[in-house]
Amino acid sequence: MKIPIEFYRRPDPVQIARDLLGKYLFTRIDGVLTGGIIVETEAYAHINDQACHSHLGRYTSRTQVMYEPGGVAYAYLIYGRYTLFNIITNEASKADAVLIRGLEPTEGIPEMLLRRGVASVQRNLTGGPGLLTQALGITTALYGTSLTSDVVWLEDRGAPVPDTEIRASPRVGIDYAGTDAALPWRFRIIGSPWTSPAK
């Protein structure tokens, strides 16, 4: 069952990031279904979070989708090469987001291997934010796409992850965010081989 739009429009991106663990992310690109279980996320808040792209009301051609009501895709390039996939949360104008950092592949694995150019199923297939987007065929063309669409969507298959199986830690690669870099807003399923390797 697709996750309803109300799930994304709740006010706390940190809670949503935690709740997304164990949910399924799917794409159907050119008729091919790929997807898997979300095992790693990071939260970003528009208030009091220097790491968030919308900090201090920053509004650009890249961030404008963040100001839409929650439940749409925020896909953007880093290093001119890798697409990162984020979920916009909260109400319109309250520009919060959750970055999907790791995925356990379950559907369309042969297609994922082809897209990634790797020969076997191992961590570098989907264990990182720029890897999972390649595997799922996610590009910036999905920017602003509804997460209840038939192109990209999430499902709740009734397998919540208990707190005892979740590790909270600081986010990755945001040294520029000052003291906010230490916020424990990165969530991982303990023991999953599909989380990205950063500490």
Coordinates of C-alpha atoms in Angstrom, one line a residue:
M1 CA 0.0 0.0 0.0
K2 CA 1.4 3.4 -1.0
I3 CA 2.1 5.7 2.0
P4 CA -0.6 8.4 2.1
I5 CA 0.4 12.0 1.6
E6 CA -0.5 12.9 5.2
F7 CA 2.5 10.9 6.4
Y8 CA 4.9 13.4 4.8
R9 CA 3.1 16.5 5.9
R10 CA 3.7 16.0 9.6
P11 CA 5.7 18.8 11.2
D12 CA 8.8 16.9 12.5
P13 CA 11.3 15.8 9.8
V14 CA 13.4 14.0 12.4
Q15 CA 10.5 11.8 13.3
I16 CA 9.7 11.2 9.7
A17 CA 13.3 10.3 8.9
R18 CA 13.2 7.7 11.7
D19 CA 9.8 6.4 10.6
L20 CA 11.0 5.9 7.0
L21 CA 13.3 3.1 8.1
G22 CA 11.8 -0.2 7.0
K23 CA 9.6 1.4 4.4
Y24 CA 9.9 0.6 0.8
L25 CA 11.0 2.9 -2.0
F26 CA 10.1 2.0 -5.6
T27 CA 10.5 3.5 -9.1
R28 CA 9.0 2.5 -12.4
I29 CA 11.3 3.9 -15.1
D30 CA 10.6 2.9 -18.7
G31 CA 8.3 0.2 -17.4
V32 CA 10.9 -1.4 -15.2
L33 CA 10.1 -1.8 -11.5
T34 CA 13.0 -1.4 -9.0
G35 CA 13.1 -0.8 -5.3
G36 CA 13.9 -1.9 -1.8
I37 CA 13.8 -1.3 1.9
I38 CA 15.0 2.1 3.3
V39 CA 17.8 1.4 5.8
E40 CA 19.4 4.9 6.2
T41 CA 18.0 8.4 6.3
E42 CA 19.0 11.9 7.3
A43 CA 16.6 14.7 8.4
Y44 CA 16.9 18.4 7.5
A45 CA 14.9 21.2 9.1
H46 CA 14.2 24.7 7.7
I47 CA 14.5 26.1 11.2
N48 CA 17.7 26.1 13.3
D49 CA 19.6 23.8 10.9
Q50 CA 22.4 25.4 8.9
A51 CA 22.8 22.2 6.9
C52 CA 19.3 22.5 5.3
H53 CA 19.2 24.0 1.8
S54 CA 16.3 26.2 2.9
H55 CA 18.1 27.6 6.0
L56 CA 17.2 31.3 6.6
G57 CA 14.5 31.1 3.9
R58 CA 16.9 30.5 1.0
Y59 CA 14.9 30.2 -2.1
T60 CA 16.5 29.4 -5.5
S61 CA 15.7 27.5 -8.6
R62 CA 17.0 24.4 -6.9
T63 CA 15.3 24.8 -3.5
Q64 CA 11.9 26.0 -4.7
V65 CA 10.3 22.6 -4.5
M66 CA 11.2 22.5 -0.8
Y67 CA 8.4 25.1 -0.2
E68 CA 5.7 22.9 -1.7
P69 CA 3.5 20.7 0.6
G70 CA 5.2 17.5 1.7
G71 CA 5.1 14.4 -0.4
V72 CA 7.1 15.4 -3.4
A73 CA 10.6 14.4 -4.6
Y74 CA 13.6 16.8 -4.3
A75 CA 16.3 15.3 -6.6
Y76 CA 19.4 17.4 -7.2
L77 CA 23.0 16.9 -8.5
I78 CA 26.1 16.9 -6.4
Y79 CA 29.6 17.1 -7.9
G80 CA 27.9 17.5 -11.3
R81 CA 27.5 13.7 -11.3
Y82 CA 25.4 12.1 -8.6
T83 CA 21.7 12.6 -8.0
L84 CA 20.5 12.7 -4.4
F85 CA 16.9 11.8 -3.6
N86 CA 15.1 13.7 -0.8
I87 CA 11.6 13.7 0.4
I88 CA 10.0 17.0 1.1
T89 CA 8.0 17.0 4.3
N90 CA 5.9 19.4 6.4
E91 CA 3.3 21.9 5.1
A92 CA 3.7 24.3 2.2
S93 CA 6.4 27.0 3.0
K94 CA 7.8 24.9 5.9
A95 CA 10.7 23.6 3.8
D96 CA 11.9 20.4 5.6
A97 CA 13.4 17.3 3.9
V98 CA 14.6 13.8 4.4
L99 CA 17.5 12.4 2.4
I100 CA 17.4 8.7 1.6
R101 CA 21.0 7.4 2.1
G102 CA 20.8 3.6 2.0
L103 CA 18.5 0.9 0.5
E104 CA 18.3 -2.8 0.7
P105 CA 17.5 -4.0 -2.8
T106 CA 14.5 -6.3 -3.2
E107 CA 12.9 -5.6 -6.7
G108 CA 14.4 -5.4 -10.1
I109 CA 17.9 -6.3 -9.0
P110 CA 19.1 -7.4 -12.5
E111 CA 18.2 -3.9 -13.8
M112 CA 19.9 -2.3 -10.8
L113 CA 23.1 -4.1 -11.6
L114 CA 23.0 -2.9 -15.2
R115 CA 22.4 0.7 -14.2
R116 CA 25.2 0.6 -11.7
G117 CA 27.6 -1.3 -14.0
V118 CA 28.4 -3.8 -11.3
A119 CA 28.6 -7.5 -11.6
S120 CA 27.3 -8.7 -8.2
V121 CA 24.9 -7.8 -5.4
Q122 CA 27.0 -6.1 -2.7
R123 CA 27.0 -2.9 -0.7
N124 CA 28.1 -0.7 -3.5
L125 CA 24.9 -1.5 -5.4
T126 CA 22.6 0.7 -3.2
G127 CA 24.6 1.5 0.0
G128 CA 24.9 5.2 -0.4
P129 CA 22.8 8.2 -1.5
G130 CA 24.4 8.6 -4.9
L131 CA 24.5 4.8 -5.6
L132 CA 20.8 4.0 -4.8
T133 CA 19.6 6.7 -7.2
Q134 CA 21.6 5.3 -10.0
A135 CA 20.3 1.8 -9.2
L136 CA 16.7 3.1 -9.1
G137 CA 17.0 5.2 -12.2
I138 CA 16.3 8.4 -10.2
T139 CA 17.5 11.6 -12.0
T140 CA 16.7 15.3 -11.6
A141 CA 13.9 14.7 -14.1
L142 CA 11.9 13.4 -11.0
Y143 CA 12.3 16.8 -9.3
G144 CA 8.9 17.8 -7.9
T145 CA 7.2 14.4 -8.7
S146 CA 4.5 13.3 -6.3
L147 CA 5.5 10.4 -4.1
T148 CA 2.0 8.9 -4.7
S149 CA 2.7 8.7 -8.4
D150 CA 3.3 5.6 -10.4
V151 CA 6.8 6.7 -11.3
V152 CA 8.3 7.0 -7.7
W153 CA 6.5 6.1 -4.5
L154 CA 6.9 4.6 -1.1
E155 CA 5.0 1.7 0.6
D156 CA 4.4 0.6 4.1
R157 CA 4.4 -3.1 4.3
G158 CA 3.7 -3.3 8.0
A159 CA 7.2 -4.0 9.3
P160 CA 8.1 -1.2 11.7
V161 CA 11.7 -1.1 12.9
P162 CA 11.9 -1.0 16.7
D163 CA 14.0 1.6 18.4
T164 CA 16.4 -1.0 19.6
E165 CA 17.4 -1.7 16.0
I166 CA 18.1 2.0 15.1
R167 CA 21.3 3.9 15.5
A168 CA 21.1 7.7 15.6
S169 CA 24.3 9.7 14.8
P170 CA 25.5 12.9 13.2
R171 CA 24.8 13.5 9.5
V172 CA 27.5 13.1 6.9
G173 CA 29.6 15.6 4.9
I174 CA 28.1 18.8 6.5
D175 CA 31.1 20.3 8.3
Y176 CA 30.0 23.7 6.9
A177 CA 26.9 23.6 9.2
G178 CA 28.8 24.5 12.4
T179 CA 27.4 23.2 15.6
D180 CA 24.4 21.8 13.7
A181 CA 26.7 19.2 12.1
A182 CA 26.6 17.4 15.4
L183 CA 22.8 16.9 15.5
P184 CA 22.0 13.2 15.7
W185 CA 19.7 13.3 12.7
R186 CA 21.1 10.4 10.7
F187 CA 19.3 7.1 11.2
R188 CA 20.5 3.6 10.3
I189 CA 19.2 0.1 10.8
I190 CA 21.8 -1.5 13.0
G191 CA 23.7 -4.4 11.3
S192 CA 22.3 -3.7 7.8
P193 CA 25.0 -4.3 5.2
W194 CA 23.3 -1.7 3.0
T195 CA 24.0 1.5 5.0
S196 CA 26.7 3.8 3.7
P197 CA 30.2 3.4 5.2
A198 CA 30.6 6.8 6.8
K199 CA 30.9 6.6 10.6

